[in-house]
Amino acid sequence: MLPPELDISVRHDTSETVVALMGEIDISTVSQLSAAVETALVETPASRLILDMEKVTFCDSQGLGTLVVLNRAAARSQHALILVNVGDFLHRLLDVTGLKQAFYIRD
């Protein structure tokens, strides 16, 4: 069995930085996600950091925890972390865990 993969691309513009994710967010990929988002927070001139979740195929509890930590890191650095293109499975997961209200979610 192949280990899960997470491809991350980052695009900066003047109004927002978009971090597009493709693959699985789990215990084996969260460090990669954290590094990419933390770097984007330092490098972005924009006040909004968008996590494009359209191509995320899986997210476990470690992934959810990492999203919470990254949301707090964004707030501390005076950025808004916004989740976009959140799929049905992730909407349900956020609902069940009570975390949906912790995030800005834009469809």
C-alpha positions as a LaTeX table, in Angstrom:
\begin{tabular}{lrrr}
\hline
Residue & $x$ (\AA) & $y$ (\AA) & $z$ (\AA) \\
\hline
Met1 & 0.00 & 0.00 & 0.00 \\
Leu2 & 1.31 & 3.44 & $-0.95$ \\
Pro3 & 1.50 & 6.15 & 1.71 \\
Pro4 & $-1.05$ & 8.95 & 1.40 \\
Glu5 & $-0.01$ & 11.98 & $-0.56$ \\
Leu6 & $-0.85$ & 15.63 & $-0.31$ \\
Asp7 & 0.02 & 17.98 & $-3.15$ \\
Ile8 & 0.10 & 21.65 & $-2.21$ \\
Ser9 & 0.30 & 24.66 & $-4.48$ \\
Val10 & 0.44 & 28.26 & $-3.32$ \\
Arg11 & $-0.61$ & 31.33 & $-5.29$ \\
His12 & $-0.16$ & 34.87 & $-3.96$ \\
Asp13 & $-1.97$ & 37.96 & $-5.15$ \\
Thr14 & $-2.65$ & 41.32 & $-3.56$ \\
Ser15 & $-5.98$ & 40.46 & $-1.93$ \\
Glu16 & $-5.41$ & 36.86 & $-0.85$ \\
Thr17 & $-3.11$ & 33.88 & $-0.84$ \\
Val18 & $-4.58$ & 30.60 & $-2.03$ \\
Val19 & $-3.20$ & 27.29 & $-0.79$ \\
Ala20 & $-4.73$ & 24.57 & $-2.97$ \\
Leu21 & $-4.70$ & 21.06 & $-1.55$ \\
Met22 & $-5.02$ & 17.77 & $-3.40$ \\
Gly23 & $-5.05$ & 14.42 & $-1.64$ \\
Glu24 & $-5.30$ & 13.29 & 1.96 \\
Ile25 & $-4.85$ & 15.27 & 5.15 \\
Asp26 & $-3.79$ & 12.78 & 7.79 \\
Ile27 & $-1.06$ & 11.95 & 10.24 \\
Ser28 & 1.49 & 11.40 & 7.48 \\
Thr29 & 0.79 & 14.66 & 5.62 \\
Val30 & $-0.07$ & 17.22 & 8.31 \\
Ser31 & 3.53 & 18.34 & 8.79 \\
Gln32 & 3.70 & 19.15 & 5.07 \\
Leu33 & 0.44 & 21.12 & 5.32 \\
Ser34 & 1.59 & 22.98 & 8.44 \\
Ala35 & 4.88 & 23.97 & 6.83 \\
Ala36 & 3.16 & 25.25 & 3.68 \\
Val37 & 0.57 & 27.30 & 5.56 \\
Glu38 & 3.06 & 28.70 & 8.07 \\
Thr39 & 5.34 & 29.77 & 5.20 \\
Ala40 & 2.40 & 31.35 & 3.37 \\
Leu41 & 1.43 & 33.27 & 6.51 \\
Val42 & 4.91 & 34.76 & 6.71 \\
Glu43 & 5.24 & 35.49 & 2.99 \\
Thr44 & 1.78 & 36.82 & 2.16 \\
Pro45 & 1.04 & 40.53 & 2.01 \\
Ala46 & $-2.69$ & 39.71 & 1.94 \\
Ser47 & $-4.84$ & 39.47 & 5.04 \\
Arg48 & $-6.75$ & 36.43 & 3.78 \\
Leu49 & $-5.31$ & 32.95 & 3.48 \\
Ile50 & $-7.57$ & 30.66 & 1.48 \\
Leu51 & $-7.35$ & 26.87 & 1.86 \\
Asp52 & $-8.89$ & 25.39 & $-1.29$ \\
Met53 & $-10.22$ & 22.00 & $-0.17$ \\
Glu54 & $-11.84$ & 21.02 & $-3.48$ \\
Lys55 & $-9.49$ & 18.11 & $-4.17$ \\
Val56 & $-9.09$ & 16.88 & $-0.59$ \\
Thr57 & $-10.16$ & 13.25 & $-0.58$ \\
Phe58 & $-9.73$ & 12.43 & 3.13 \\
Cys59 & $-9.17$ & 14.13 & 6.47 \\
Asp60 & $-8.62$ & 12.29 & 9.75 \\
Ser61 & $-8.62$ & 13.57 & 13.33 \\
Gln62 & $-4.97$ & 14.60 & 13.07 \\
Gly63 & $-5.88$ & 16.62 & 9.98 \\
Leu64 & $-8.78$ & 18.31 & 11.77 \\
Gly65 & $-6.55$ & 19.15 & 14.71 \\
Thr66 & $-3.97$ & 20.63 & 12.38 \\
Leu67 & $-6.60$ & 22.79 & 10.69 \\
Val68 & $-7.61$ & 24.13 & 14.12 \\
Val69 & $-3.97$ & 24.89 & 15.00 \\
Leu70 & $-3.43$ & 26.60 & 11.65 \\
Asn71 & $-6.59$ & 28.65 & 12.12 \\
Arg72 & $-5.25$ & 29.90 & 15.45 \\
Ala73 & $-1.83$ & 30.62 & 13.93 \\
Ala74 & $-3.50$ & 32.66 & 11.19 \\
Ala75 & $-5.49$ & 34.65 & 13.75 \\
Arg76 & $-2.34$ & 35.35 & 15.78 \\
Ser77 & $-0.64$ & 36.71 & 12.66 \\
Gln78 & $-3.72$ & 38.82 & 11.87 \\
His79 & $-4.82$ & 36.76 & 8.87 \\
Ala80 & $-8.21$ & 35.24 & 8.19 \\
Leu81 & $-8.01$ & 31.54 & 7.32 \\
Ile82 & $-10.88$ & 30.71 & 4.99 \\
Leu83 & $-11.85$ & 27.22 & 3.81 \\
Val84 & $-13.31$ & 27.09 & 0.31 \\
Asn85 & $-14.73$ & 24.29 & $-1.83$ \\
Val86 & $-15.34$ & 22.15 & 1.23 \\
Gly87 & $-16.77$ & 18.79 & 0.17 \\
Asp88 & $-19.74$ & 17.04 & 1.72 \\
Phe89 & $-17.60$ & 14.61 & 3.72 \\
Leu90 & $-15.62$ & 17.43 & 5.33 \\
His91 & $-18.79$ & 19.46 & 6.02 \\
Arg92 & $-20.23$ & 16.42 & 7.83 \\
Leu93 & $-16.99$ & 15.86 & 9.73 \\
Leu94 & $-16.90$ & 19.48 & 10.88 \\
Asp95 & $-20.57$ & 19.26 & 11.90 \\
Val96 & $-20.16$ & 16.03 & 13.87 \\
Thr97 & $-17.09$ & 17.32 & 15.71 \\
Gly98 & $-18.64$ & 20.72 & 16.44 \\
Leu99 & $-15.80$ & 22.49 & 14.62 \\
Lys100 & $-17.80$ & 24.02 & 11.80 \\
Gln101 & $-18.31$ & 27.26 & 13.72 \\
Ala102 & $-14.56$ & 27.53 & 14.37 \\
Phe103 & $-13.82$ & 28.20 & 10.69 \\
Tyr104 & $-14.75$ & 30.70 & 8.03 \\
Ile105 & $-16.17$ & 28.54 & 5.25 \\
Arg106 & $-16.85$ & 30.06 & 1.84 \\
Asp107 & $-18.60$ & 28.05 & $-0.87$ \\
\hline
\end{tabular}
